[in-house]
Amino acid sequence: MCGIVGAVASRNVQNILLEGLHRLEYRGYDSAGMAVLSEEGRLNRVRALGKVGALEARLGDSPLKGRVGIAHTRWATHGAPTEANAHPHQSGDSLAVVHNGIIENYETLKRELQGQGYVFTSETDTEVVAHLLAREYTLSQDLLTAVQKSVALLDGAFALGVIHRAQPDVLIGARQGSPLVIGVGIDEHFLASDQLALLQVTDRFIYLKEGDLVRMTAEQVEIFEQGERLITSTNERPIQIFEHAQDAASKGDYRHFMLKEIHEQSRVLAATLEGRLNGDRVLVRSFGSEAETLFSQVKQVQIVACGTSYHAGMVARYWIERLAGIPAAVEVASEFRYRPVVVADGTLFVTLSQSGETADTLSALRYAQSLGGFLGSLAICNVPGSSLVRESDLSLMTMAGPEIGVASTKPSLPSWSA
Ligand code: HGA
């Protein structure tokens, strides 16, 4: 899952952004990048494939200096994990954007923009946003107006952070289907997809609502409901103090972690679906860039898991058959991996595992791959970068956070998505 960090301050923001990216690393990503507006009015960008550490090394060689910037960790949905596809994306050398989520109508917009002479340098859906913003900026000469006009043309789920060299003291954010939070400092403001990214600089946050657009300077925050109506009352979007006691590592008022985690289930389910829904539909791309092609060929589903995940698989079987109308079978991984398996045509192999390292499930996946004949594999898992996720064709990350209770309480909840 991607991460966004942004800052507008009266000090250099590079290290704030970098620390924010490090704090988002647990979510998993394939590349990272940062763009900062320099005092001289230039837009400078550094990107790297792989870990935030690789970006940090590049920044060591060519530091970014400036008081306004945006940064991103990317988990590719459109286009391979490459440096050219890493965010921020630019249109020319004036404007940069970071994006979480999926722009569903990017192909139509891309054709339109190409027809108008915009040249694309990446395979991402995000670059469409950069060129749209540039086009609208040319017309209005105002970044807020450009973002308002552009967002109105986008279909899908997204959170955006935008900067422009002509407005070097402004950072703009937009939230529609993907989380975005404002961090409030003293004469500085921040933007992030997760408050955890900003805890090193503030514990005061404003949580944006769906459709909100925010224009921030170091001194001021203006929030526009549904992108239009300026919110004037602080009651509507209050500043909230982040209670560290709510951390995953604390059991708060609960008697034990197991109880706490059971009570977290509805929030985890909402967090897992956030950014992956468009209206009442799940965005197929959130399973990976090959998902559309693969899912369109599925005739049946074979689910394999262990323990609690196996039980979640049994529920998933009922729901897949009822909602998708295709046959589904579920089997304990330790049985599946040791028996001769006949693979029916068009079968999707689905694994469920909290850690993504469950030995029998992983062996079952490898066995399934060695058999050939399966259409492809999908892992539903809580740990990005785990063996199961790396070795599967598609994946769906659950957002269960760390689980301290011994019995699995959350990771398999969203198995219905299979
Ligand atoms: N669609 C964009 C952003 C991906 C994302 O939000 N992943 O979780 C891309 O592919 O770059």
PDB file of C-alpha atoms and ligand atoms in Angstrom, residues 1-3 28 72-79 85-87 89 99-103 123-126 157 178 276 286, ligand 1:
ATOM      1  CA  MET A   1       0.000   0.000   0.000  1.00  0.00           C
ATOM      2  CA  CYS A   2       1.247   3.435  -0.836  1.00  0.00           C
ATOM      3  CA  GLY A   3       2.045   6.193   1.584  1.00  0.00           C
ATOM      4  CA  GLY A  28       4.918  -2.422   2.096  1.00  0.00           C
ATOM      5  CA  HIS A  72       5.593   8.846  -1.440  1.00  0.00           C
ATOM      6  CA  THR A  73       6.063   5.125  -1.106  1.00  0.00           C
ATOM      7  CA  ARG A  74       4.463   3.280  -4.037  1.00  0.00           C
ATOM      8  CA  TRP A  75       2.834  -0.135  -4.310  1.00  0.00           C
ATOM      9  CA  ALA A  76       2.293  -0.440  -8.034  1.00  0.00           C
ATOM     10  CA  THR A  77      -1.194  -0.883  -9.436  1.00  0.00           C
ATOM     11  CA  HIS A  78      -0.642   0.597 -12.911  1.00  0.00           C
ATOM     12  CA  GLY A  79       2.757  -0.055 -14.441  1.00  0.00           C
ATOM     13  CA  ASN A  85       6.810   4.869 -12.410  1.00  0.00           C
ATOM     14  CA  ALA A  86       7.718   5.960  -8.873  1.00  0.00           C
ATOM     15  CA  HIS A  87       5.984   9.038  -7.467  1.00  0.00           C
ATOM     16  CA  HIS A  89       4.920  12.503 -10.967  1.00  0.00           C
ATOM     17  CA  HIS A  99      -1.205   9.755  -5.363  1.00  0.00           C
ATOM     18  CA  ASN A 100      -2.589   6.817  -3.417  1.00  0.00           C
ATOM     19  CA  GLY A 101      -5.314   4.789  -5.054  1.00  0.00           C
ATOM     20  CA  ILE A 102      -6.553   4.165  -8.555  1.00  0.00           C
ATOM     21  CA  ILE A 103      -7.844   6.474 -11.303  1.00  0.00           C
ATOM     22  CA  GLU A 123       2.892   3.782 -17.273  1.00  0.00           C
ATOM     23  CA  THR A 124       0.962   4.974 -14.221  1.00  0.00           C
ATOM     24  CA  ASP A 125      -2.589   6.230 -13.877  1.00  0.00           C
ATOM     25  CA  THR A 126      -1.161   8.959 -11.612  1.00  0.00           C
ATOM     26  CA  ALA A 157     -10.426   6.234  -5.268  1.00  0.00           C
ATOM     27  CA  SER A 178      -8.195   7.005   0.311  1.00  0.00           C
ATOM     28  CA  ARG A 276     -10.371  -0.029  -2.649  1.00  0.00           C
ATOM     29  CA  SER A 286      -6.312  -3.228  -5.772  1.00  0.00           C
TER      30      SER A 286
HETATM   31  N1  HGA B   1      -2.097   3.785  -8.991  1.00  0.00           N
HETATM   32  C1  HGA B   1      -0.877   4.381  -8.533  1.00  0.00           C
HETATM   33  C2  HGA B   1      -0.815   4.392  -7.018  1.00  0.00           C
HETATM   34  C3  HGA B   1      -0.841   2.985  -6.473  1.00  0.00           C
HETATM   35  C4  HGA B   1      -1.295   2.815  -5.042  1.00  0.00           C
HETATM   36  O1  HGA B   1      -1.977   3.655  -4.445  1.00  0.00           O
HETATM   37  N2  HGA B   1      -0.985   1.639  -4.475  1.00  0.00           N
HETATM   38  O2  HGA B   1      -1.432   1.274  -3.199  1.00  0.00           O
HETATM   39  C5  HGA B   1       0.326   3.685  -9.128  1.00  0.00           C
HETATM   40  O3  HGA B   1       0.230   2.551  -9.611  1.00  0.00           O
HETATM   41  O4  HGA B   1       1.396   4.278  -9.116  1.00  0.00           O
END
